[in-house]
Coordinates of C-alpha atoms in Angstrom, one line a residue:
M141 CA 57.5 144.4 169.5
N142 CA 56.9 141.6 166.9
R143 CA 57.2 144.2 164.2
I144 CA 60.6 145.3 165.4
R145 CA 61.6 141.7 165.8
N146 CA 60.5 140.9 162.3
C147 CA 62.3 143.9 161.0
L148 CA 65.5 142.8 162.7
S149 CA 65.2 139.3 161.3
G150 CA 64.7 140.8 157.9
L151 CA 67.7 142.9 158.3
L152 CA 69.9 140.0 159.4
L153 CA 68.6 137.9 156.5
A154 CA 69.4 140.7 154.1
C155 CA 73.0 140.9 155.5
A156 CA 73.4 137.2 155.2
V157 CA 72.3 137.3 151.6
S158 CA 74.7 140.2 150.9
V159 CA 77.6 138.2 152.3
Q160 CA 76.6 135.1 150.3
A161 CA 76.4 137.3 147.1
Q162 CA 80.1 137.8 147.3
P163 CA 81.6 134.3 147.4
F164 CA 85.4 133.7 147.1
V165 CA 86.9 133.3 143.6
T166 CA 87.7 129.7 143.2
V167 CA 89.1 127.3 140.6
E168 CA 86.6 124.8 139.1
N169 CA 87.6 122.2 136.5
G170 CA 90.8 124.2 135.6
R171 CA 89.0 127.5 135.2
L172 CA 88.4 130.5 137.6
S173 CA 84.9 130.6 139.0
R174 CA 82.9 133.4 140.7
N175 CA 79.3 133.5 141.8
G176 CA 79.0 129.9 140.6
K177 CA 79.9 130.8 137.0
P178 CA 83.2 130.8 135.0
Y179 CA 85.1 134.0 135.7
T180 CA 86.9 135.7 132.7
F181 CA 88.0 139.2 133.2
I182 CA 90.0 142.2 131.9
G183 CA 91.5 144.0 134.8
A184 CA 94.2 146.5 135.7
N185 CA 97.3 146.9 137.7
Y186 CA 96.8 149.5 140.4
W187 CA 99.9 149.0 142.5
Y188 CA 99.5 152.4 144.5
G189 CA 95.8 151.7 145.7
A190 CA 96.8 151.2 149.4
I191 CA 98.8 154.4 149.4
L192 CA 95.9 156.4 147.9
G193 CA 93.6 154.8 150.5
S194 CA 95.6 156.2 153.4
K195 CA 94.9 159.3 155.5
G196 CA 98.6 160.2 155.6
R197 CA 101.3 161.2 153.2
G198 CA 100.4 160.3 149.6
G199 CA 96.8 159.5 150.5
D200 CA 93.8 160.8 148.4
R201 CA 90.7 158.9 149.3
R202 CA 88.6 161.2 147.0
R203 CA 90.8 160.3 144.0
L204 CA 90.7 156.6 145.0
N205 CA 86.9 156.5 145.1
R206 CA 86.5 158.4 141.9
E207 CA 88.9 156.0 140.1
L208 CA 87.3 152.9 141.5
D209 CA 83.9 154.1 140.3
E210 CA 85.5 154.8 136.8
L211 CA 87.0 151.4 136.6
K212 CA 83.8 149.8 137.7
R213 CA 81.9 151.7 134.9
L214 CA 84.4 150.4 132.4
G215 CA 83.6 146.9 133.5
I216 CA 86.8 146.4 135.4
D217 CA 86.4 144.5 138.7
N218 CA 89.8 142.9 139.1
L219 CA 92.8 144.9 140.4
R220 CA 96.4 143.8 141.1
I221 CA 97.8 145.8 144.0
L222 CA 101.0 146.1 145.9
V223 CA 100.4 145.4 149.7
G224 CA 103.2 147.9 150.5
S225 CA 106.8 149.0 150.0
D226 CA 109.7 148.1 152.2
G227 CA 112.8 149.7 153.7
D228 CA 114.8 152.9 153.1
E229 CA 112.8 155.8 151.6
R230 CA 115.9 157.7 150.5
P231 CA 116.5 156.1 147.0
K232 CA 114.6 158.3 144.5
W233 CA 113.5 155.1 142.6
K234 CA 111.6 153.8 145.7
V235 CA 107.9 153.7 146.1
K236 CA 107.1 155.9 149.1
P237 CA 105.8 156.1 151.9
V238 CA 106.9 152.6 152.8
L239 CA 104.7 150.1 154.6
Q240 CA 107.4 148.0 156.4
T241 CA 110.1 150.5 157.6
S242 CA 112.2 147.7 159.1
P243 CA 111.5 143.9 159.7
G244 CA 108.3 143.7 161.6
V245 CA 107.8 147.5 162.1
Y246 CA 105.0 148.8 160.1
N247 CA 103.7 152.3 159.0
D248 CA 100.0 152.1 160.2
S249 CA 98.9 154.7 157.9
I250 CA 99.5 152.4 154.9
L251 CA 97.9 149.5 156.7
D252 CA 94.9 151.8 157.3
G253 CA 95.0 152.7 153.5
L254 CA 94.9 149.0 152.6
D255 CA 92.0 148.3 155.0
Y256 CA 90.1 151.2 153.5
L257 CA 90.9 150.2 149.9
M258 CA 89.6 146.6 150.6
Q259 CA 86.4 148.0 152.1
Q260 CA 85.8 150.1 149.1
L261 CA 86.5 147.2 146.7
G262 CA 84.0 145.0 148.6
R263 CA 81.3 147.6 148.4
R264 CA 81.7 147.7 144.6
G265 CA 81.8 143.9 144.1
M266 CA 85.4 144.2 143.0
V267 CA 88.4 141.8 143.9
A268 CA 92.1 142.3 144.4
V269 CA 95.3 140.3 143.8
L270 CA 97.5 141.3 146.6
Y271 CA 101.2 140.8 146.1
L272 CA 103.5 140.6 149.1
N273 CA 107.1 140.8 147.7
N274 CA 108.9 142.2 144.8
A275 CA 112.0 141.0 142.9
W276 CA 112.8 144.6 141.9
E277 CA 114.2 147.5 143.8
W278 CA 111.2 149.9 143.4
S279 CA 109.3 148.7 146.4
G280 CA 112.2 147.1 148.4
G281 CA 111.4 143.4 148.3
Y282 CA 114.3 141.2 147.7
G283 CA 116.8 144.0 148.5
F284 CA 115.1 145.0 151.8
Y285 CA 115.2 141.4 153.1
L286 CA 118.7 140.7 151.9
E287 CA 120.1 143.9 153.5
N288 CA 118.3 143.1 156.8
A289 CA 119.7 139.5 156.7
G290 CA 123.2 140.9 156.5
A291 CA 123.9 140.5 152.8
G292 CA 125.2 144.0 152.4
K293 CA 123.3 147.2 151.4
A294 CA 120.5 146.9 148.9
V295 CA 121.8 147.5 145.4
Q296 CA 120.2 150.2 143.3
P297 CA 120.4 149.1 139.5
N298 CA 120.1 152.8 138.4
E299 CA 123.3 153.5 140.4
A300 CA 125.3 150.3 140.3
G301 CA 124.0 148.9 137.0
Y302 CA 121.7 146.0 136.1
A303 CA 124.5 143.3 136.3
A304 CA 125.4 144.3 139.9
Y305 CA 121.8 144.2 140.9
V306 CA 121.3 140.7 139.4
R307 CA 124.3 139.5 141.3
Y308 CA 123.0 140.9 144.5
A309 CA 119.3 139.8 144.1
S310 CA 120.3 136.3 143.2
Q311 CA 121.3 135.7 146.8
F312 CA 117.6 135.7 147.9
A313 CA 116.9 132.3 146.5
V314 CA 119.6 130.8 148.8
N315 CA 119.5 133.2 151.8
R316 CA 117.3 131.5 154.4
Q317 CA 117.4 134.3 156.8
A318 CA 116.1 136.8 154.2
Q319 CA 113.3 134.4 153.3
Q320 CA 112.4 134.0 156.9
L321 CA 112.0 137.7 157.3
F322 CA 109.6 137.6 154.3
Y323 CA 107.6 134.7 155.8
D324 CA 107.2 136.7 159.0
H325 CA 105.7 139.5 156.9
V326 CA 103.3 137.0 155.2
K327 CA 102.2 135.8 158.6
F328 CA 101.6 139.4 159.7
I329 CA 99.6 140.6 156.7
L330 CA 97.4 137.5 156.5
G331 CA 96.8 137.5 160.2
R332 CA 95.3 141.0 160.2
T333 CA 91.7 142.2 160.6
N334 CA 90.3 145.0 158.6
R335 CA 89.5 148.0 160.9
Y336 CA 86.7 149.2 158.7
T337 CA 84.9 146.0 158.0
G338 CA 85.7 144.0 161.1
R339 CA 86.5 141.1 158.8
R340 CA 89.7 139.1 159.0
Y341 CA 91.6 139.3 155.7
V342 CA 91.4 135.4 155.4
D343 CA 87.7 135.7 155.5
D344 CA 87.4 138.6 153.0
P345 CA 86.0 137.6 149.6
A346 CA 87.2 141.0 148.2
V347 CA 90.6 139.2 148.1
M348 CA 90.9 137.0 144.9
S349 CA 94.4 135.9 145.5
W350 CA 97.4 136.3 147.7
Q351 CA 100.5 136.5 145.4
I352 CA 103.9 135.6 146.6
G353 CA 105.6 138.5 144.7
N354 CA 105.8 140.7 141.8
E355 CA 108.0 138.9 139.2
P356 CA 109.9 136.7 141.6
R357 CA 113.1 135.5 139.8
A358 CA 116.2 133.4 140.5
F359 CA 118.4 135.8 138.6
D360 CA 120.9 133.0 138.1
P361 CA 120.4 129.6 136.5
A362 CA 122.8 128.1 139.2
V363 CA 120.1 128.8 142.0
L364 CA 117.0 127.7 140.1
P365 CA 116.6 124.6 142.3
A366 CA 116.8 126.8 145.4
F367 CA 114.4 129.2 143.8
E368 CA 111.8 126.4 143.2
Q369 CA 112.1 125.4 146.8
W370 CA 111.5 128.8 148.3
I371 CA 108.5 129.4 146.0
A372 CA 107.0 126.1 147.1
K373 CA 107.7 126.9 150.8
A374 CA 106.0 130.3 150.4
A375 CA 103.0 129.0 148.6
A376 CA 102.6 126.2 151.4
L377 CA 102.9 128.9 154.1
V378 CA 100.1 131.1 152.6
K379 CA 97.8 128.2 151.9
G380 CA 98.4 126.8 155.4
I381 CA 97.3 130.2 156.9
D382 CA 94.4 130.8 154.5
R383 CA 92.5 128.0 152.8
H384 CA 89.8 130.3 151.5
H385 CA 91.8 132.3 149.0
L386 CA 93.7 131.4 145.9
V387 CA 97.5 131.5 145.9
S388 CA 99.4 132.7 142.8
I389 CA 103.1 133.3 142.2
G390 CA 103.3 136.5 140.2
S391 CA 105.7 135.0 137.7
E392 CA 106.5 136.5 134.3
G393 CA 106.5 132.9 132.9
A394 CA 109.6 131.3 131.4
A395 CA 111.1 134.8 131.0
G396 CA 111.2 135.0 134.9
C397 CA 112.7 131.5 135.1
E398 CA 115.9 132.2 133.2
G399 CA 114.1 131.1 130.1
D400 CA 113.3 127.6 131.3
Y401 CA 109.8 126.5 130.7
G402 CA 110.3 123.4 132.7
V403 CA 111.0 125.4 135.8
W404 CA 107.9 127.5 135.2
Q405 CA 105.9 124.3 134.8
R406 CA 107.2 122.9 138.0
I407 CA 106.5 125.9 140.2
C408 CA 103.0 126.2 138.7
A409 CA 102.3 122.5 139.2
D410 CA 102.7 122.8 143.0
P411 CA 99.4 121.8 144.6
N412 CA 99.4 125.0 146.7
V413 CA 99.5 127.2 143.6
D414 CA 96.0 127.6 142.3
Y415 CA 96.5 129.3 139.0
C416 CA 99.4 130.4 136.7
N417 CA 100.7 133.9 135.7
I418 CA 102.7 135.3 132.9
H419 CA 103.7 138.9 132.0
V420 CA 104.5 140.2 128.5
W421 CA 106.6 143.4 127.7
P422 CA 107.3 143.7 124.0
Y423 CA 109.4 146.9 124.4
N424 CA 111.3 145.7 127.5
W425 CA 112.0 142.4 125.8
G426 CA 113.3 143.9 122.6
W427 CA 110.3 142.9 120.3
A428 CA 109.6 146.5 119.6
K429 CA 111.9 149.5 119.4
K430 CA 111.1 153.0 120.7
D431 CA 111.7 154.6 117.2
S432 CA 109.5 152.1 115.4
L433 CA 106.6 151.0 117.7
S434 CA 104.0 150.9 114.9
E435 CA 106.4 149.2 112.5
N436 CA 107.3 146.6 115.1
L437 CA 103.7 146.0 116.1
Q438 CA 103.2 142.9 114.0
R439 CA 106.4 141.3 115.4
A440 CA 105.3 142.2 118.9
E441 CA 101.9 140.5 118.3
D442 CA 103.5 137.4 116.7
R443 CA 105.9 137.0 119.7
T444 CA 103.2 137.6 122.2
G445 CA 100.9 135.0 120.5
E446 CA 103.7 132.4 120.7
Y447 CA 104.5 133.2 124.3
V448 CA 101.0 133.0 125.5
G449 CA 100.4 129.8 123.4
R450 CA 103.3 127.9 124.9
H451 CA 102.3 128.8 128.5
L452 CA 98.6 128.0 127.7
A453 CA 99.6 124.5 126.6
I454 CA 101.4 123.9 129.8
C455 CA 98.3 125.1 131.7
E456 CA 96.2 122.6 129.8
K457 CA 98.5 119.9 130.9
L458 CA 98.3 121.1 134.5
G459 CA 94.6 121.7 134.4
K460 CA 95.0 125.3 135.8
P461 CA 93.9 128.7 134.7
L462 CA 96.3 131.3 133.2
V463 CA 96.2 135.0 133.9
M464 CA 98.4 137.4 131.8
E465 CA 98.5 139.8 134.7
E466 CA 100.9 142.4 133.2
F467 CA 101.3 143.7 129.7
G468 CA 102.0 147.1 128.2
Y469 CA 103.0 148.9 125.1
P470 CA 104.5 152.5 125.0
R471 CA 102.6 155.6 123.8
D472 CA 103.1 156.7 120.2
G473 CA 106.5 158.2 119.6
F474 CA 107.7 156.8 122.9
S475 CA 106.1 159.9 124.4
F476 CA 105.5 160.3 128.2
S477 CA 102.8 163.0 127.8
R478 CA 99.3 162.1 128.8
T479 CA 98.1 164.1 125.8
S480 CA 100.0 162.0 123.3
A481 CA 98.4 159.4 120.9
T482 CA 98.1 155.7 121.8
T483 CA 97.5 154.2 118.3
A484 CA 100.0 151.4 118.5
R485 CA 99.1 150.7 122.2
D486 CA 95.5 150.4 121.4
A487 CA 96.2 148.0 118.5
Y488 CA 98.4 145.9 120.8
Y489 CA 95.7 145.8 123.5
R490 CA 93.1 144.7 121.0
Y491 CA 95.4 141.9 120.0
V492 CA 95.9 140.7 123.5
F493 CA 92.1 140.9 124.2
S494 CA 91.5 138.9 121.1
L495 CA 93.6 136.1 122.4
L496 CA 91.5 136.1 125.6
E497 CA 88.2 136.3 123.8
A498 CA 89.0 133.4 121.5
D499 CA 90.2 131.1 124.2
A500 CA 87.3 132.0 126.5
A501 CA 84.8 131.3 123.7
G502 CA 86.3 127.8 123.3
G503 CA 86.2 127.1 127.1
G504 CA 90.0 127.3 127.4
H505 CA 92.2 128.0 130.4
F506 CA 93.0 131.7 129.6
A507 CA 91.1 133.3 132.4
G508 CA 92.0 137.0 132.4
C509 CA 94.5 139.8 131.8
N510 CA 95.5 142.9 133.7
F511 CA 96.9 145.7 131.7
W512 CA 99.8 147.8 133.2
G513 CA 98.9 150.1 134.5
W514 CA 96.0 152.4 135.6
G515 CA 97.1 156.0 135.7
G516 CA 93.7 157.4 136.1
Q517 CA 93.4 161.0 137.0
A518 CA 97.1 161.5 137.7
E519 CA 98.8 164.4 136.1
P520 CA 102.5 163.7 136.2
R521 CA 104.6 166.8 136.8
H522 CA 108.1 165.3 136.3
E523 CA 109.5 162.5 134.1
Q524 CA 111.2 161.2 137.2
W525 CA 108.7 160.8 140.0
E526 CA 109.2 163.1 143.1
P527 CA 107.5 163.0 146.4
G528 CA 104.3 165.1 146.1
D529 CA 103.7 164.1 142.6
D530 CA 100.6 162.1 141.7
Y531 CA 101.0 158.3 141.5
S532 CA 100.5 156.9 138.1
G533 CA 100.7 153.4 136.6
D534 CA 104.5 154.0 136.3
P535 CA 106.4 153.3 139.6
A536 CA 109.2 155.7 140.7
Q537 CA 111.9 154.0 138.7
E538 CA 110.1 154.4 135.4
A539 CA 109.4 157.5 133.3
Q540 CA 106.1 158.8 134.4
G541 CA 103.4 158.3 131.6
L542 CA 105.3 155.6 129.8
N543 CA 102.9 152.8 130.4
S544 CA 100.0 154.4 132.2
V545 CA 96.5 154.4 131.0
F546 CA 94.9 157.7 132.0
S547 CA 91.3 158.7 132.3
T548 CA 91.9 161.0 129.3
D549 CA 93.1 158.1 127.0
R550 CA 89.7 157.9 125.4
S551 CA 90.6 155.5 122.6
T552 CA 92.4 153.0 125.1
L553 CA 89.4 153.1 127.5
R554 CA 87.0 152.5 124.5
T555 CA 89.2 149.5 123.4
I556 CA 89.1 148.1 126.9
R557 CA 85.3 148.7 127.5
E558 CA 84.4 147.1 124.1
A559 CA 86.7 144.1 124.7
I560 CA 85.0 143.5 128.1
S561 CA 81.6 143.7 126.5
R562 CA 82.6 141.0 124.0
L563 CA 83.8 138.4 126.6
P564 CA 81.6 135.5 126.3
I565 CA 81.5 135.3 130.2
H566 CA 82.3 138.3 132.3

């Protein structure tokens, strides 16, 4: 009996040590910290992880586990993931299957997938940044909440045009009813318990950060004050529910604040926001052209360096870390084929990683970067995603293969692996 009791005591002690070995990611002295050490990382965007984790439509747990293992072997332990899509599944540009079919009504298959994904991340010592909303149409987000708040049917920019979408989406910053529907969603997601681990989400160290949204924008300078207010309210709500985890915004930086660095500084200065985000898209922002990606590479690098530098200077004033959580560069020749070369992309990645390495070596505030996006073992069948196609790093509104990093992109994977190995702290 004593032997059994001693074995049980040893098992409980081992479990306690295992839990303690995975502490929450925190901010210490203006820098991210994990396991009691400064945390500097190169991670990936893996928006479709919860869908892959489901047992229903779109789910593929075998692929999910193979890819998580592959990412871990590369040295990647930080993934940025969409909690779920919202609303009408009929638009062909929408991520599907959706999680929130109508306000407060959830597809349990996707919740199951999210639970399974988080269990698997925890087992591998990996962490997730989970974003809860989206300014863009591809997962519902703003449009879903506005439509259900009576602001008219959600606008699809690929049908109505970008200008029409901006006019529609700009209402979110001032529509209190739409915002309340989002707050209700936040409360539901943060209040859940993982069915596989038995652990509440607010107690799960596999969550690095709750993120207010993907690229939240005002979309109109006139509503910037209201935009700042709702970001502050959302951050306070999340932090009020969950004191363990970091809170982040998901902002592109000044580019997501109508070009106003002051607005970005103010939303990041909020005491409920733990670290700052920027995104950088040289092609989307006109720094590189599709017919001259290699020729425009130096300009793309110069503009990127300037953009990162300006935001880092603000982070130094605020005493907060900075994560460049989205960046990408098209494949050579603006090809969508997974067999095409990635010479310019690899060079751009090396440049971004060099900025991180240099700042980390000097003890700066640049904490990490997540490339967009992981395509892994996907084999796109159509340029426009169709139900039944593999999920890749490119959501349904984008050409499949444009910004994806596939398992077959050996030179890109080598670039990533080598950069991770050179990080002074990783």
